[in-house]
Short mmCIF file of C-alpha atoms in Angstrom, two decimals:
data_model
loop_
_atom_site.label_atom_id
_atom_site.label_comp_id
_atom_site.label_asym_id
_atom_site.label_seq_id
_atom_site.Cartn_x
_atom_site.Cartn_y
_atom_site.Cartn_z
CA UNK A 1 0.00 0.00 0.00
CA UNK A 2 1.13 3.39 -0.75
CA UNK A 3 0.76 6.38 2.10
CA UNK A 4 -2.49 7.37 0.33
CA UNK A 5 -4.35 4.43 0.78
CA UNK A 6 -2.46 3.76 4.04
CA UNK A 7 -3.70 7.10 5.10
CA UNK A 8 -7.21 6.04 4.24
CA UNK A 9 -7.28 3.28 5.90
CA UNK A 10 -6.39 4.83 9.30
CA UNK A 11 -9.52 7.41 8.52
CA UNK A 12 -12.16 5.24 7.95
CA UNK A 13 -11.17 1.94 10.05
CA UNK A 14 -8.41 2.95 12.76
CA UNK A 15 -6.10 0.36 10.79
CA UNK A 16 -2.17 0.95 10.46
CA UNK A 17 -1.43 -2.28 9.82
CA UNK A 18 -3.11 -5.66 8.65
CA UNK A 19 -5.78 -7.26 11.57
CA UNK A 20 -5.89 -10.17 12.92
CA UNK A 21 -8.48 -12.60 12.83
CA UNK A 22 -11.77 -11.63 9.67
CA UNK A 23 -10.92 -8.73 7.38
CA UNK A 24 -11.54 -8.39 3.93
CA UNK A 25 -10.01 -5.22 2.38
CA UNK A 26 -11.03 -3.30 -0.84
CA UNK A 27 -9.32 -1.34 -2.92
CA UNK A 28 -9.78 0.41 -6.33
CA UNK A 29 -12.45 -1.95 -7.04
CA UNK A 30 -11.31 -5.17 -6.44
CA UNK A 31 -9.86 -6.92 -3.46
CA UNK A 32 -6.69 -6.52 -1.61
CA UNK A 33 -6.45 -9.00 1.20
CA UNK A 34 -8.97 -11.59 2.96
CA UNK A 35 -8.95 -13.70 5.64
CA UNK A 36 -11.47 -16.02 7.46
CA UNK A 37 -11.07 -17.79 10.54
CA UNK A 38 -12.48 -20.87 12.29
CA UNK A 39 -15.84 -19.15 13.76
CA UNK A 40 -16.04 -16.41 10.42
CA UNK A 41 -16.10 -17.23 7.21
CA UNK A 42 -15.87 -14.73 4.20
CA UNK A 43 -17.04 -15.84 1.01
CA UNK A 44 -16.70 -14.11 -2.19
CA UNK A 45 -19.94 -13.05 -4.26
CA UNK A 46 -20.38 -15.10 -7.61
CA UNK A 47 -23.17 -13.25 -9.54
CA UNK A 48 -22.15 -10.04 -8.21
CA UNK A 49 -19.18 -7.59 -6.28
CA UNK A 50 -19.53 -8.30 -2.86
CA UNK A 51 -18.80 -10.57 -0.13
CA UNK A 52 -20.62 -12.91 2.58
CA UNK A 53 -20.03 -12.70 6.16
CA UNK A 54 -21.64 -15.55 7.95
CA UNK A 55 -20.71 -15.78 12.13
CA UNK A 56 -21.25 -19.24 14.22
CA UNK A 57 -23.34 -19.07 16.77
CA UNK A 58 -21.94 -18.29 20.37
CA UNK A 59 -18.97 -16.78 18.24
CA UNK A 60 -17.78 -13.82 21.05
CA UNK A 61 -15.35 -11.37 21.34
CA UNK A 62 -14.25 -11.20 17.90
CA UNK A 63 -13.68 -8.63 15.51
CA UNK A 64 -14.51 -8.72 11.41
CA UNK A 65 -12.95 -5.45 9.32
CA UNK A 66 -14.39 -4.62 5.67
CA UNK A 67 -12.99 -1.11 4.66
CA UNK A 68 -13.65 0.46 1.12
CA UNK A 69 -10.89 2.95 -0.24
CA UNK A 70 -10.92 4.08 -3.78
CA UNK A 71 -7.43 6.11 -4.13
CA UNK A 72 -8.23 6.65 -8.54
CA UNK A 73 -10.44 9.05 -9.70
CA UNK A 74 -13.57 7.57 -12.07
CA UNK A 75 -14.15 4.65 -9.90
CA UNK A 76 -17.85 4.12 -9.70
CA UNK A 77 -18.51 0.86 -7.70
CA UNK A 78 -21.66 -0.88 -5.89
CA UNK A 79 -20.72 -3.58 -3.78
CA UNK A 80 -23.37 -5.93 -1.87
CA UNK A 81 -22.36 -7.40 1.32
CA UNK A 82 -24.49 -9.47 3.56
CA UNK A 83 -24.00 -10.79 6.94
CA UNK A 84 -25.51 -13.68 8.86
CA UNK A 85 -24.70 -13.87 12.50
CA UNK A 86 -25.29 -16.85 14.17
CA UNK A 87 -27.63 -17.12 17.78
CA UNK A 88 -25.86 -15.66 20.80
CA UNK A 89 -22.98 -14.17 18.62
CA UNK A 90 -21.04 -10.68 20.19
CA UNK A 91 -18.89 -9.51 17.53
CA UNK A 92 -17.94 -5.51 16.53
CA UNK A 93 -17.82 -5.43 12.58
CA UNK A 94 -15.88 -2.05 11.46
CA UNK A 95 -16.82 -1.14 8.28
CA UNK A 96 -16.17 2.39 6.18
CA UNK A 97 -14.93 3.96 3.22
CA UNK A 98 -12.59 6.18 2.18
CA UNK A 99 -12.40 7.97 -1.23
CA UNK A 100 -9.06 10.15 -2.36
CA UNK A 101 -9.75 11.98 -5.63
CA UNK A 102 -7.44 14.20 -7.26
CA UNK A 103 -8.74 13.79 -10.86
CA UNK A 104 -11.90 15.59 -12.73
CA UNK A 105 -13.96 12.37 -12.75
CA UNK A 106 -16.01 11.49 -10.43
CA UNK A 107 -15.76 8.78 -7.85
CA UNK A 108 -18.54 6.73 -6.77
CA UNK A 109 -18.70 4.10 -3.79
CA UNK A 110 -22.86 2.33 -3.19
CA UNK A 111 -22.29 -0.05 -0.52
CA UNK A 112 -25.33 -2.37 0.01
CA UNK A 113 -25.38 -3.58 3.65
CA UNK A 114 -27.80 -6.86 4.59
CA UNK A 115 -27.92 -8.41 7.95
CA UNK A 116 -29.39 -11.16 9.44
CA UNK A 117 -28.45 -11.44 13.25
CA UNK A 118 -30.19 -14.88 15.22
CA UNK A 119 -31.61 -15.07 18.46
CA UNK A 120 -30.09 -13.32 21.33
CA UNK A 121 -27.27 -12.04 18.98
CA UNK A 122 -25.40 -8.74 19.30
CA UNK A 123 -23.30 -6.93 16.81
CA UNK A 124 -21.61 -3.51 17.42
CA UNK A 125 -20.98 -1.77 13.99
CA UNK A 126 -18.90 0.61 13.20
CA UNK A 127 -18.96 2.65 9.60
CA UNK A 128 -17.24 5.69 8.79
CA UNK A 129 -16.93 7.57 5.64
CA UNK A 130 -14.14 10.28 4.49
CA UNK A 131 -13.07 11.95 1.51
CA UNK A 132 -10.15 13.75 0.34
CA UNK A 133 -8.08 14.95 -2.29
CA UNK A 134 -8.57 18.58 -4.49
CA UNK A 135 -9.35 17.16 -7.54
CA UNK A 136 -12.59 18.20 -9.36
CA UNK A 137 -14.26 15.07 -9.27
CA UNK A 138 -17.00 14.65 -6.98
CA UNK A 139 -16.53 12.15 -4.01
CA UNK A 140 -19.60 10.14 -3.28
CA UNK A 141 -20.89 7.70 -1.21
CA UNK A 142 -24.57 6.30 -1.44
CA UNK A 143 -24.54 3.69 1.73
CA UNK A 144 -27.93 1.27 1.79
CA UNK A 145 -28.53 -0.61 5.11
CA UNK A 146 -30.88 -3.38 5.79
CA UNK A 147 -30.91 -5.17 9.06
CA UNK A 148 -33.42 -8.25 10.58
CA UNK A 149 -33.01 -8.86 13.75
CA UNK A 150 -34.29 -12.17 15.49
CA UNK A 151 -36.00 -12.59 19.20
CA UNK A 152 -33.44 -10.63 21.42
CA UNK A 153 -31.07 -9.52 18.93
CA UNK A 154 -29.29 -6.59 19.39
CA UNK A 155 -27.07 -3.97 17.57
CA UNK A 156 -25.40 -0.97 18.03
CA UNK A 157 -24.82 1.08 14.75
CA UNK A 158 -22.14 4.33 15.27
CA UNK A 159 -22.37 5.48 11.42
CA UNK A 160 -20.38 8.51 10.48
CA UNK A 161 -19.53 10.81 7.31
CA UNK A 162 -15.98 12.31 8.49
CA UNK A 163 -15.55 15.08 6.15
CA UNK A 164 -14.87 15.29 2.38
CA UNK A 165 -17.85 13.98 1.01
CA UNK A 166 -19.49 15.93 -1.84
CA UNK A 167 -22.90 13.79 -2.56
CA UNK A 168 -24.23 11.23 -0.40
CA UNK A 169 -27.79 9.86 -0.38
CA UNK A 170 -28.11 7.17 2.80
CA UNK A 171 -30.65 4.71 2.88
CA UNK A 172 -31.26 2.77 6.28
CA UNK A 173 -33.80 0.13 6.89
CA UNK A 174 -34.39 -1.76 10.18
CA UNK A 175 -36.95 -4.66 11.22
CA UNK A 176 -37.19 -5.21 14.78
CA UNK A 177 -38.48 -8.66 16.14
CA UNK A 178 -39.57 -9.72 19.58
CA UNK A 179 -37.59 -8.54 22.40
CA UNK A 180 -35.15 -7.33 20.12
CA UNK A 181 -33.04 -3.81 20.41
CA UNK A 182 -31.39 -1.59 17.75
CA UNK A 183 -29.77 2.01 18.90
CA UNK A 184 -28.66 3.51 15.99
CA UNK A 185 -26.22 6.79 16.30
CA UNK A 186 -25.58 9.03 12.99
CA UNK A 187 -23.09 11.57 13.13
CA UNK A 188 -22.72 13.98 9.93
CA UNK A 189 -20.75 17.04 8.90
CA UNK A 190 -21.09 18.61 5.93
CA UNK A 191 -19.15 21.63 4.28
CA UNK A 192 -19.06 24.00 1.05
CA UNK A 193 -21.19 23.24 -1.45
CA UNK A 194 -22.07 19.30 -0.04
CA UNK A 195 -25.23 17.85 -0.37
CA UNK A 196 -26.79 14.83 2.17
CA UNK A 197 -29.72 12.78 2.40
CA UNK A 198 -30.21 10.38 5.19
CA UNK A 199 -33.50 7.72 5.35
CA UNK A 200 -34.01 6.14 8.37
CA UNK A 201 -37.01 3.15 8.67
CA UNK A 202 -37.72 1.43 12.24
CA UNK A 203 -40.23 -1.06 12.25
CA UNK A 204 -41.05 -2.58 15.39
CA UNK A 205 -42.62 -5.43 14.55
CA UNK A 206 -41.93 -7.37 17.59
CA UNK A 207 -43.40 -7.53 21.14
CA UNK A 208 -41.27 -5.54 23.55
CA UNK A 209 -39.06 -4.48 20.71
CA UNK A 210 -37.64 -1.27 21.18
CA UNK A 211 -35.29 1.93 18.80
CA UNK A 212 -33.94 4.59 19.73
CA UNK A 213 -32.20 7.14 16.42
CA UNK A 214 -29.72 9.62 17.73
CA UNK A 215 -28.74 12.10 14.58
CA UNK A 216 -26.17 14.51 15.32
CA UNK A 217 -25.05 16.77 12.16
CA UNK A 218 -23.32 20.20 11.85
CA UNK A 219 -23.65 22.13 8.50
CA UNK A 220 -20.91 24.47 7.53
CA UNK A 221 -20.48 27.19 4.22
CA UNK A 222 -22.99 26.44 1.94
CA UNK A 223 -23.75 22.95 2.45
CA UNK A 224 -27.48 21.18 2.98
CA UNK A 225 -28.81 18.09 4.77
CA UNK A 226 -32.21 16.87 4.76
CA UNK A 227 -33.39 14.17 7.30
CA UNK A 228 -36.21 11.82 7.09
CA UNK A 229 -36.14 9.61 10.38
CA UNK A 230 -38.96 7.63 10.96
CA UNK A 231 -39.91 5.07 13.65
CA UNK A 232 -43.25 2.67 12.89
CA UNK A 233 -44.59 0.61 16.35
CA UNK A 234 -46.49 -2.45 14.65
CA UNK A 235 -46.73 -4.11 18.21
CA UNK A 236 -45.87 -3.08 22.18
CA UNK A 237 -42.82 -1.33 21.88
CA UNK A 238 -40.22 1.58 22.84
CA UNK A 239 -38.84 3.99 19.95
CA UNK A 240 -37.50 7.31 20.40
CA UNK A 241 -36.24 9.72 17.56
CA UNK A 242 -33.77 12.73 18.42
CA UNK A 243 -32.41 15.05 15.69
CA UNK A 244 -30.18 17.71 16.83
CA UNK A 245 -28.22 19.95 14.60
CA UNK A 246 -25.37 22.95 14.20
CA UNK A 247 -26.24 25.14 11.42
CA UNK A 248 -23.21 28.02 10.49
CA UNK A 249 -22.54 29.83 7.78
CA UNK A 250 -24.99 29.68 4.85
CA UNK A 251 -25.65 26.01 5.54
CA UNK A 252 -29.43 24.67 5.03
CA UNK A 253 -30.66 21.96 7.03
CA UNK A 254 -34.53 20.42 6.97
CA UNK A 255 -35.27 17.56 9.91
CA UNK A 256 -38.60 15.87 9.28
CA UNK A 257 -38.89 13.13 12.00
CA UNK A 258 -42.01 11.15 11.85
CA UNK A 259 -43.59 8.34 14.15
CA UNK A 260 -46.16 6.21 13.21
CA UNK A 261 -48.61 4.12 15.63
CA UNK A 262 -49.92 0.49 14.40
CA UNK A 263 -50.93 -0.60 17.76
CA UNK A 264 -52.36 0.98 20.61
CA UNK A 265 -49.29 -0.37 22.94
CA UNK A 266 -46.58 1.55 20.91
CA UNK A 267 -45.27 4.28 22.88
CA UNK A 268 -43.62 6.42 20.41
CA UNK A 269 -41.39 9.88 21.16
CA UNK A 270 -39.40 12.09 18.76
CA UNK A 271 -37.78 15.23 19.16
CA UNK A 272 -35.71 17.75 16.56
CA UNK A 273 -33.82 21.06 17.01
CA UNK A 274 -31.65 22.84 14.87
CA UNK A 275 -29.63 26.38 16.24
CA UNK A 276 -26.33 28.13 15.70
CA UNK A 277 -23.02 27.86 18.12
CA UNK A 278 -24.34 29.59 21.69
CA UNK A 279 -22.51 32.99 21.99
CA UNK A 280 -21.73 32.17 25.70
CA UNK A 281 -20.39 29.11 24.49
CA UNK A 282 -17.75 30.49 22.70
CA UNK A 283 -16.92 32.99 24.89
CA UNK A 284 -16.16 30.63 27.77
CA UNK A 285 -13.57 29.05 25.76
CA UNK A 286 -12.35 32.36 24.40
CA UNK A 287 -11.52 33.47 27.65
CA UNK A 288 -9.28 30.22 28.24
CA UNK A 289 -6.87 31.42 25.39
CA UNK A 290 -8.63 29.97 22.40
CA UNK A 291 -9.09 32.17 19.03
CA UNK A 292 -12.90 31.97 17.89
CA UNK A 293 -11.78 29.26 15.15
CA UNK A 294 -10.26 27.02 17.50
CA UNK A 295 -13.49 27.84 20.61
CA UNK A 296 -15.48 26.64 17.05
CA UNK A 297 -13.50 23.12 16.31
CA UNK A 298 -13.58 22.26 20.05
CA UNK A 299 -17.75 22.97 20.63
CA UNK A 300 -18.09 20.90 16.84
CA UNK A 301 -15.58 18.25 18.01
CA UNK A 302 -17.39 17.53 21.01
CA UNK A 303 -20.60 18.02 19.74
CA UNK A 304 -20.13 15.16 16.68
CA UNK A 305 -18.37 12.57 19.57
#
């Protein structure tokens, strides 16, 4: 690898060298290194690019790293990935991509996401996206994720655009079953002329299922997000939508959270605000010995943790 995509790597996965144990690498289309082990098996798509993931049950404290990085300009990829995780699994799965573009073509990464976790299973997952480079090719990233999770599954999502990231459109789609538990965390920061979408379906189709969506975004410059979170109770369940934003500059932002009752035990709760930096806020750190660009980085820093 050169220092680009070594560079990339760190960004979107936290990697500065090869893992150990499951990790199947991507680069520039086509793949770089894989490696299964005894409890996780990847298996290379046949009809199309991708890869399948599939966990034994009662498979714990094990790791499984799939990062993306396109490092040549005109790449346009979609890649479909799906995931079966055997009953009482605990595994983290790190995902991400990372696109470098110096050219004037675009590049283009659609990651399809499918997983299936068994009974009493419990993935942490981790994606992060990043861009780079000051070519005039657009960086994007169009992420789709579908998850089905079986009587007391759980999973913990942490999904992240970095920076760098011209166009994305994100697509999330969850099915909750009985007893089961998703908290999903999405952390977004757009700049200069960037455009986002993010989709977010719950269903709670399960009795004593429960969701909870935490959206945390900060537009900068010229930049707009829209949001369309929405959480659906088809049984006796817990979901809870929260979508708070940092608008600056000449940024545009629209959060349309929705919640939607299918039975009369679905208790149901969303909440959205959108505001500038706090004056007093910056001030504070001012008088500490910060400038107002550095009070700025430090409020956003914490703010997007």
């Amino acid at each position: 690898m050169n220092e680009i995509e070594k560079n990339l790597l760190a960004e979107v996965a936290d990697l500065h060298e090869i893992p150990e144990g499951a990790y199947n690498i991507r680069m520039d289309g086509k793949s770089a290194g894989r490696n299964s082990t005894a409890e996780i098996q990847i298996i290379p798509k046949t009809d199309k690019d991708g890869i399948e993931i599939h966990i034994a049950p009662n498979t714990k404290k094990q790791s499984v790293h799939i990062p993306v990085i396109l490092a040549e300009s005109g790449i346009e990829e979609t890649v479909y990935n799906d995931f079966y995780v055997g009953e009482n699994a605990d595994v983290v799965i790190i995902a991400g991509c990372g696109i470098h573009n110096c050219g004037n073509q675009d590049s283009s990464h659609s990651g399809v996401h499918t997983f299936h976790l068994g009974r009493n299973a419990h993935v942490k997952y981790v994606e992060k996206h990043y861009g780079e480079g000051d070519g005039s090719g657009a960086r994007v990233m169009n992420p789709q994720t579908n998850v089905y999770l079986d009587e007391g599954a759980s999973m913990e999502m942490d999904m992240s655009q970095i920076r760098g990231i011209d166009s994305t459109n994100r697509n999330t789609q969850i099915h909750v079953g009985d007893k089961a538990e998703v908290v999903l965390t999405e952390r977004l920061l757009t700049h200069g002329k960037q455009n986002a979408e993010s989709r977010v379906d719950i269903f709670l189709d399960g009795e004593d299922s429960s969701a909870r969506i935490l959206s945390r975004s900060v537009g900068q410059d010229d930049s707009v997000q829209t949001f369309f979170p929405c959480m659906t109770g088809n049984a006796k369940s817990f979901g809870h939508v929260q979508c708070d934003s940092i608008i600056m500059g000449n940024a545009r932002i629209s959060s349309i959270p929705a919640i939607r009752a299918n039975s009369v035990d679905a208790q149901l709760v969303h909440e959205a605000a959108i505001g500038k930096i706090a004056g007093d806020q910056l001030l504070k750190l001012m008088t500490l010995g910060l400038t107002e660009e550095e009070a700025e980085e430090h409020i956003l820093n914490g703010f997007l943790k």
